[in-house]
CSV table of C-alpha atoms in Angstrom, one decimal:
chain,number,residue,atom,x,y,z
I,2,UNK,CA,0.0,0.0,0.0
I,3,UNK,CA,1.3,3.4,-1.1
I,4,UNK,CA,1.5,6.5,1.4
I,5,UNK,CA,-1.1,8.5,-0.6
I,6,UNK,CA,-3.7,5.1,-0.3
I,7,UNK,CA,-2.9,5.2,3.5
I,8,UNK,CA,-3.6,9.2,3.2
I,9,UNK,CA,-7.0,8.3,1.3
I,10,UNK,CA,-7.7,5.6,3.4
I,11,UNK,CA,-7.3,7.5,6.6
I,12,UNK,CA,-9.6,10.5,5.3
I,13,UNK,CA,-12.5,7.8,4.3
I,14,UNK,CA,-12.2,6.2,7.6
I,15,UNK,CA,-11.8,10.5,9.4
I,16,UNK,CA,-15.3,11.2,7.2
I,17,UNK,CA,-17.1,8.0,8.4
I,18,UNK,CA,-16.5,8.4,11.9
I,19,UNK,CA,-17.8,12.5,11.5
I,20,UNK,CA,-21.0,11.3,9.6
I,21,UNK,CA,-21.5,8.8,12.1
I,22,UNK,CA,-20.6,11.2,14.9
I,23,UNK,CA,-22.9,13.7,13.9
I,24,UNK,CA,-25.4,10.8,12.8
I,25,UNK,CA,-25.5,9.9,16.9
I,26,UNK,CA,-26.4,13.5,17.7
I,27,UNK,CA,-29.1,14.6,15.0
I,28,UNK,CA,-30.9,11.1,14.8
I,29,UNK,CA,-31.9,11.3,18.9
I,30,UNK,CA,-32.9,15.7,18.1
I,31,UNK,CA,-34.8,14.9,15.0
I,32,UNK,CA,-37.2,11.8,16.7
I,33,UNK,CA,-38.0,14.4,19.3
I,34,UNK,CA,-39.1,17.1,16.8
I,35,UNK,CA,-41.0,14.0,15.3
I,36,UNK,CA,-42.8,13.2,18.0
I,37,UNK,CA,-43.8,16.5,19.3
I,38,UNK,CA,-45.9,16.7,16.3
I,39,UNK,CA,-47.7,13.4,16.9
I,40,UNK,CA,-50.5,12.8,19.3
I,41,UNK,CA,-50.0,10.0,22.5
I,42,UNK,CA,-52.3,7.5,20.3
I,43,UNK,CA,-49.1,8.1,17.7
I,44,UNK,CA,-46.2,8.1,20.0
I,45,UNK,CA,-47.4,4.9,21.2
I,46,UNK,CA,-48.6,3.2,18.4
I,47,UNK,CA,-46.4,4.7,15.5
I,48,UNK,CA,-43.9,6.7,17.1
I,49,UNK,CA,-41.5,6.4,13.9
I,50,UNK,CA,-44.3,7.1,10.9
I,51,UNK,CA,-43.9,10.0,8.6
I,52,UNK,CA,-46.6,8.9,6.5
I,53,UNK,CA,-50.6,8.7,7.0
I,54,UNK,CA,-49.9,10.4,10.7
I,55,UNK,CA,-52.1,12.9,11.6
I,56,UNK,CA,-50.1,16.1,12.7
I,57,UNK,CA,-50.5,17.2,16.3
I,58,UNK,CA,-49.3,21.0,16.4
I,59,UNK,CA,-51.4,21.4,19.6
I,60,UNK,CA,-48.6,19.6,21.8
I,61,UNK,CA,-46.8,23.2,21.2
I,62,UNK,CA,-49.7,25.1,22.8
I,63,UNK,CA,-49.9,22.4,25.9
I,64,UNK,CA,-46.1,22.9,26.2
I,65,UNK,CA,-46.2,26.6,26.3
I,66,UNK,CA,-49.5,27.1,28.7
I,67,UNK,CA,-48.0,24.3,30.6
I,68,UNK,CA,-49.4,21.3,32.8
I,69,UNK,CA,-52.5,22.2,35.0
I,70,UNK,CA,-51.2,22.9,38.5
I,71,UNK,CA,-48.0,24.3,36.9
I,72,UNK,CA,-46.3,27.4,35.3
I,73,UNK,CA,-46.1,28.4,32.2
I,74,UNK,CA,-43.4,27.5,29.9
I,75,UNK,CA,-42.0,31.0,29.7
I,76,UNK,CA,-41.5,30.8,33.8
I,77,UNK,CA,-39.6,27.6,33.3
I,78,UNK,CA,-37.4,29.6,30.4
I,79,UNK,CA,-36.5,32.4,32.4
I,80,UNK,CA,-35.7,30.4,35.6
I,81,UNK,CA,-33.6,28.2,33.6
I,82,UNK,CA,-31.8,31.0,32.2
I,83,UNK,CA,-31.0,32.7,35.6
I,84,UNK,CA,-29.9,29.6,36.4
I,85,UNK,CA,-27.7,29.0,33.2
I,86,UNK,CA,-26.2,32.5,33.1
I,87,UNK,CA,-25.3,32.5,37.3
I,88,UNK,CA,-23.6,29.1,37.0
I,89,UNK,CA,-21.6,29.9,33.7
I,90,UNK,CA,-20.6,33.4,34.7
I,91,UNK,CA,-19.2,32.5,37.8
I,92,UNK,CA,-18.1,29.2,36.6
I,93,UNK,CA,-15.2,30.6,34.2
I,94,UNK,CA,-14.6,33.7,36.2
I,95,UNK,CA,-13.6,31.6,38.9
I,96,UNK,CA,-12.2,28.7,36.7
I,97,UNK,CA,-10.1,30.6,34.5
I,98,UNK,CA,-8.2,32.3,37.3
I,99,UNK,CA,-7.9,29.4,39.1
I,100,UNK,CA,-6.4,27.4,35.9
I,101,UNK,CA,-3.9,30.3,35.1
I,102,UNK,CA,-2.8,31.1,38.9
I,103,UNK,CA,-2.3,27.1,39.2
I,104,UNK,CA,0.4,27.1,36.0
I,105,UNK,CA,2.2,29.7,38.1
I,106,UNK,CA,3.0,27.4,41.0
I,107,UNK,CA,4.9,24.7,41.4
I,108,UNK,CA,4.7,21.7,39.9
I,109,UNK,CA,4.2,20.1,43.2
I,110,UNK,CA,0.8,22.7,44.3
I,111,UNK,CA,-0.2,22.5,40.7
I,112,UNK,CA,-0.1,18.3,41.1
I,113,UNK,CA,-2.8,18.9,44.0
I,114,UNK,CA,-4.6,21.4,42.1
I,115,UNK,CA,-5.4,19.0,39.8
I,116,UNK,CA,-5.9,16.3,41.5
I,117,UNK,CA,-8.4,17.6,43.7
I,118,UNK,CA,-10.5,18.6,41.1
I,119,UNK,CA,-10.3,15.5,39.5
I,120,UNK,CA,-11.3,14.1,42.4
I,121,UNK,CA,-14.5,16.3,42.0
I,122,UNK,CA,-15.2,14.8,39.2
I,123,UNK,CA,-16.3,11.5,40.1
I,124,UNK,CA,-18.4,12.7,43.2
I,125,UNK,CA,-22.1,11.1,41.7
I,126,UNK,CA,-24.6,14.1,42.1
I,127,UNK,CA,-27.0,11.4,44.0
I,128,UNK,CA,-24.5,11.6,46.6
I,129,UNK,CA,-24.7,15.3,47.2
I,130,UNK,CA,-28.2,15.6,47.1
I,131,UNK,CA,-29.0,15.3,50.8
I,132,UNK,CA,-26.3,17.8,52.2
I,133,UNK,CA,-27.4,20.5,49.4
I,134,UNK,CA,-30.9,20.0,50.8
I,135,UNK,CA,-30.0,20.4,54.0
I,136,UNK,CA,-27.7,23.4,53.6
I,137,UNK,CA,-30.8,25.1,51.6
I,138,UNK,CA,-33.2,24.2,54.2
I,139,UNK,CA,-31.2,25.3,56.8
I,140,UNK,CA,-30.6,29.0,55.1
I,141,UNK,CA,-34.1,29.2,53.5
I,142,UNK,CA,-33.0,29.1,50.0
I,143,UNK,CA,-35.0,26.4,48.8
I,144,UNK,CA,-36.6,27.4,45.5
I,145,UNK,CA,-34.5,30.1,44.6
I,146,UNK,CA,-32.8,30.0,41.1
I,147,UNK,CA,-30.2,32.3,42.1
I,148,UNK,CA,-29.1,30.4,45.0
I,149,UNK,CA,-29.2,27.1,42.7
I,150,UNK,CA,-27.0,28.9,40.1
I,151,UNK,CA,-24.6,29.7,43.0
I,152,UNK,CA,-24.4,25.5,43.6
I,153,UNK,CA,-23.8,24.7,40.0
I,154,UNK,CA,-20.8,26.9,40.1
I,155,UNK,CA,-19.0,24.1,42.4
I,156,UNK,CA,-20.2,21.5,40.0
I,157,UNK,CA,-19.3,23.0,36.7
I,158,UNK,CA,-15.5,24.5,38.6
I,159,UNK,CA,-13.8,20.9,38.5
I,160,UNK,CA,-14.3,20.4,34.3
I,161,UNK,CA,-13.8,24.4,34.1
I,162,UNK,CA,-10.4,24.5,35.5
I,163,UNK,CA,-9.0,21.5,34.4
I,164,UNK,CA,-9.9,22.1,30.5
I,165,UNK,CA,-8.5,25.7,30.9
I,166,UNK,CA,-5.5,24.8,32.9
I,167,UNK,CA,-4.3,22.2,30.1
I,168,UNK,CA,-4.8,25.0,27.7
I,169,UNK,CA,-2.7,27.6,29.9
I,170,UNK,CA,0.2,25.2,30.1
I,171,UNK,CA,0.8,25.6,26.0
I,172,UNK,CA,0.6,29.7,26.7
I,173,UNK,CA,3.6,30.9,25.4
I,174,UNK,CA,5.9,32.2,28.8
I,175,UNK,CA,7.1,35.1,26.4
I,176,UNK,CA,4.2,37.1,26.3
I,177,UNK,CA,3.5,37.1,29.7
I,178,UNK,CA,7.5,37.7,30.4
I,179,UNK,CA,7.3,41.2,27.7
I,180,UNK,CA,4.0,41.8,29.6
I,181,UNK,CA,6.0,42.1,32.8
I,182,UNK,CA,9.0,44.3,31.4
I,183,UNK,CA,5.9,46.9,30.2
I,184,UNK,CA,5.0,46.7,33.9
I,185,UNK,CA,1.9,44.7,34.1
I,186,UNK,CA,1.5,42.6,37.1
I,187,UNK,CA,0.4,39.3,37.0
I,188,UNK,CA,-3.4,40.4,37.4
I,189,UNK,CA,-3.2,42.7,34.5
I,190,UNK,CA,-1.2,39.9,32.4
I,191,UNK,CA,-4.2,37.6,32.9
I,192,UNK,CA,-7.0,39.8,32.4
I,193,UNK,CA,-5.5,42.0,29.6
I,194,UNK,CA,-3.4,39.4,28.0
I,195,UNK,CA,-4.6,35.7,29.0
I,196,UNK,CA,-7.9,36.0,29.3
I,197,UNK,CA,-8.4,38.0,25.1
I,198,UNK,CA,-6.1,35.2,23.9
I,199,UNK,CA,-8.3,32.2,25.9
I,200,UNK,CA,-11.8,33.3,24.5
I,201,UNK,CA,-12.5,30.1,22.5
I,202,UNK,CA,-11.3,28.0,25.6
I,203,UNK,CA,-13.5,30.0,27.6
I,204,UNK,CA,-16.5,29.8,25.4
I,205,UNK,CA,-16.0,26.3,24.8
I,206,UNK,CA,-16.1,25.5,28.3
I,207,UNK,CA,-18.4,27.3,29.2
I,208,UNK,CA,-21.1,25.7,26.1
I,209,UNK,CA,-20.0,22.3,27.7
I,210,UNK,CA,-21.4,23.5,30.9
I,211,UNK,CA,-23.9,25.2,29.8
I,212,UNK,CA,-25.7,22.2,28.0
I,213,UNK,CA,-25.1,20.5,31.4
I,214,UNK,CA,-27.1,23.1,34.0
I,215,UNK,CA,-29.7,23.9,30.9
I,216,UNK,CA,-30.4,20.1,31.1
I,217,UNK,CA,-29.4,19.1,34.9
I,218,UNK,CA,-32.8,17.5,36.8
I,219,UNK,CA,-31.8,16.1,40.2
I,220,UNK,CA,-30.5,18.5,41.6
I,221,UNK,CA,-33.1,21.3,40.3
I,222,UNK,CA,-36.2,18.7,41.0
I,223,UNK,CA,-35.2,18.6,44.8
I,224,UNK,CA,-34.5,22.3,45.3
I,225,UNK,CA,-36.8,23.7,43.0
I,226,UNK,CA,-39.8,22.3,44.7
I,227,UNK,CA,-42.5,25.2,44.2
I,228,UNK,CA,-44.0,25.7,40.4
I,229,UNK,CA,-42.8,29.0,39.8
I,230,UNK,CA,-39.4,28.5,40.5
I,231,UNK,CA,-38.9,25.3,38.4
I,232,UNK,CA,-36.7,25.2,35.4
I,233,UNK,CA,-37.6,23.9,32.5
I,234,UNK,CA,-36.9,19.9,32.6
I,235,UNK,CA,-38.4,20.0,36.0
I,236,UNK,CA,-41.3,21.9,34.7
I,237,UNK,CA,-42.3,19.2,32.2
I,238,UNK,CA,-42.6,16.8,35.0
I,239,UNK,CA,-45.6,18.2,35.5
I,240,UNK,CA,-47.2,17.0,32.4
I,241,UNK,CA,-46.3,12.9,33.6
I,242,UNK,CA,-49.2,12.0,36.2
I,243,UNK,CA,-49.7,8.6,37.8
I,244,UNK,CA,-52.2,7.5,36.1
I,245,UNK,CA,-52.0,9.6,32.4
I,246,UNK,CA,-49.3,11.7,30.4
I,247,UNK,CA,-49.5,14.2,27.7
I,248,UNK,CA,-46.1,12.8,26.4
I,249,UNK,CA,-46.2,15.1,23.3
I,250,UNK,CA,-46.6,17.8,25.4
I,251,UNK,CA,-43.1,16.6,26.9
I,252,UNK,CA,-41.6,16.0,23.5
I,253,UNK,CA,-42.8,19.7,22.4
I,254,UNK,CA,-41.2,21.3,25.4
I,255,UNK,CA,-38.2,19.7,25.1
I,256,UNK,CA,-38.3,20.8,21.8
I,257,UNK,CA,-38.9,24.3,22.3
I,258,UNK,CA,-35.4,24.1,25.4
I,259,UNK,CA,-33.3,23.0,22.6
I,260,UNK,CA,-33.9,26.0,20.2
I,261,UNK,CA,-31.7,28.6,23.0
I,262,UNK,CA,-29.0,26.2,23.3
I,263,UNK,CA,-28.6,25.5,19.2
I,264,UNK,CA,-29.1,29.8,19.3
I,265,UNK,CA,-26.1,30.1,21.7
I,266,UNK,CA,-23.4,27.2,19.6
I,267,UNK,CA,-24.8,29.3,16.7
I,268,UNK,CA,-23.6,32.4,17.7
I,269,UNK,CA,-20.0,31.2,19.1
I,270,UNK,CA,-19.6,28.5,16.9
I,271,UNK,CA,-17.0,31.0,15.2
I,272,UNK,CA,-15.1,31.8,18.6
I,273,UNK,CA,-14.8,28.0,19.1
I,274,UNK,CA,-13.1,27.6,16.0
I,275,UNK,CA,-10.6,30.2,16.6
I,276,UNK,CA,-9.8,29.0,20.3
I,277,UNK,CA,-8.8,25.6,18.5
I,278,UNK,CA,-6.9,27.0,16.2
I,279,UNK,CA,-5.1,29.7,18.1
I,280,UNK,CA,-4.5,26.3,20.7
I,281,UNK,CA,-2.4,24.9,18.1
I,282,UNK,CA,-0.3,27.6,17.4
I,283,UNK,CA,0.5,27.7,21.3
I,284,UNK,CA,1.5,24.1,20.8
């Protein structure tokens, strides 16, 4: 075999693996938008028929009005954004000083850095989900977004800092070095210097964790308890009784959640892309 078959042979074998990549992620997206057009006689009976179906546009309205007993789906949209925006904001403000500040120490701190925030990633959330109620009950924060935003802060840190961290390692010394002979300190090296040249880290991280509080249910089911403070996965709960669920309803609104979080990779798909690249020059 010849080097430019291996060459062809590798890119065939690089272009299956995207299609069936991105096969695994728009398959599962477009059987929801499928079914939040059918009706439950549908789902149940036909839930993969495109033909001879009759359309069911009223799951939309259900999802929006929301479940009797409940909010309204607009409640559960702004909630889950106060959430979202708390948790990410603080997230890689905290993270990304932490990662940078760590590459300055030594390599012996730096070891313990890391490893205690590895360690934090294998804490199971079920495990955490009796102190956290205890801790809100005990200072009255129980069904407050904010204060739930504050909590997913600690749970999105750990991935934050160790993503950005591996990143700051590649930073090339010598900008931060000139930086220093101009007379910036090290806090005005990171935020006028580091932090411009780490955006599409940043952003990056932060869309990983954002898709993770947009979507996060134990937590937000157990300390989200009344209906006007639920986000929106535990606001479509609502439509799944005991005895009968409007399961398009469910399908619509989970829908309708996506749309922000395809708005938001829209919009910084671009930044992404530069991080990566820019990345790979620092290498």
């Amino acid at each position: 075999m010849t080097r430019k078959t291996r060459v062809r042979a590798g890119t065939v074998v690089g272009h299956t693996a995207a299609i069936l990549w991105s096969a695994l992620a728009i398959i599962p997206f477009a059987l929801i938008v499928l079914l939040a057009f059918k009706s439950n006689t549908d789902i149940y009976t036909d839930p993969l028929g495109l033909f001879d179906v009759d359309w069911y546009p009223q799951n939309f309205v259900d999802a929006w009005n929301g479940a009797p007993g409940g909010q309204g789906f607009a409640v559960y949209l702004i909630n889950s954004a106060i959430v979202t925006i708390v948790a990410i904001t603080g997230c890689l403000l905290i993270g990304a000083f932490t990662a940078y500040f760590a590459t300055l120490a030594s390599t012996r701190v730096r070891s313990m850095i890391v490893r205690l925030f590895l360690v934090a990633t294998t804490l199971p959330l079920i495990m955490l989900l009796i102190p956290y109620y205890s801790a809100f009950n005990a200072l009255d924060l129980l069904g407050s977004p904010w204060a739930l935003g504050v909590l997913y802060i600690a749970l999105c840190l750990p991935t934050c800092v160790l993503i950005l961290h591996s990143f700051y390692l590649g930073f090339p010394a010598e900008l931060a070095e000139a930086a220093a002979i101009d007379g910036l300190g090290r806090f005005q090296v990171f935020a006028k210097i580091v932090l411009p040249l780490s955006k599409g880290p940043i952003v990056a991280v932060g869309m990983i964790n954002a898709f993770f509080v947009w979507g996060e249910t134990q937590l937000a089911i157990v300390l989200l308890q009344a209906p006007d403070s639920r986000t929106i996965p535990v606001g479509l709960l609502d439509f799944k009784g005991q005895f009968a669920s409007n399961t398009g309803a469910i399908f619509a609104g989970l829908t309708l959640a996506t749309i922000p979080l395809i708005i938001v990779y829209l919009v910084f798909n671009r930044s992404i892309t530069k991080g990566v690249a820019l990345g790979g020059v620092f290498r």
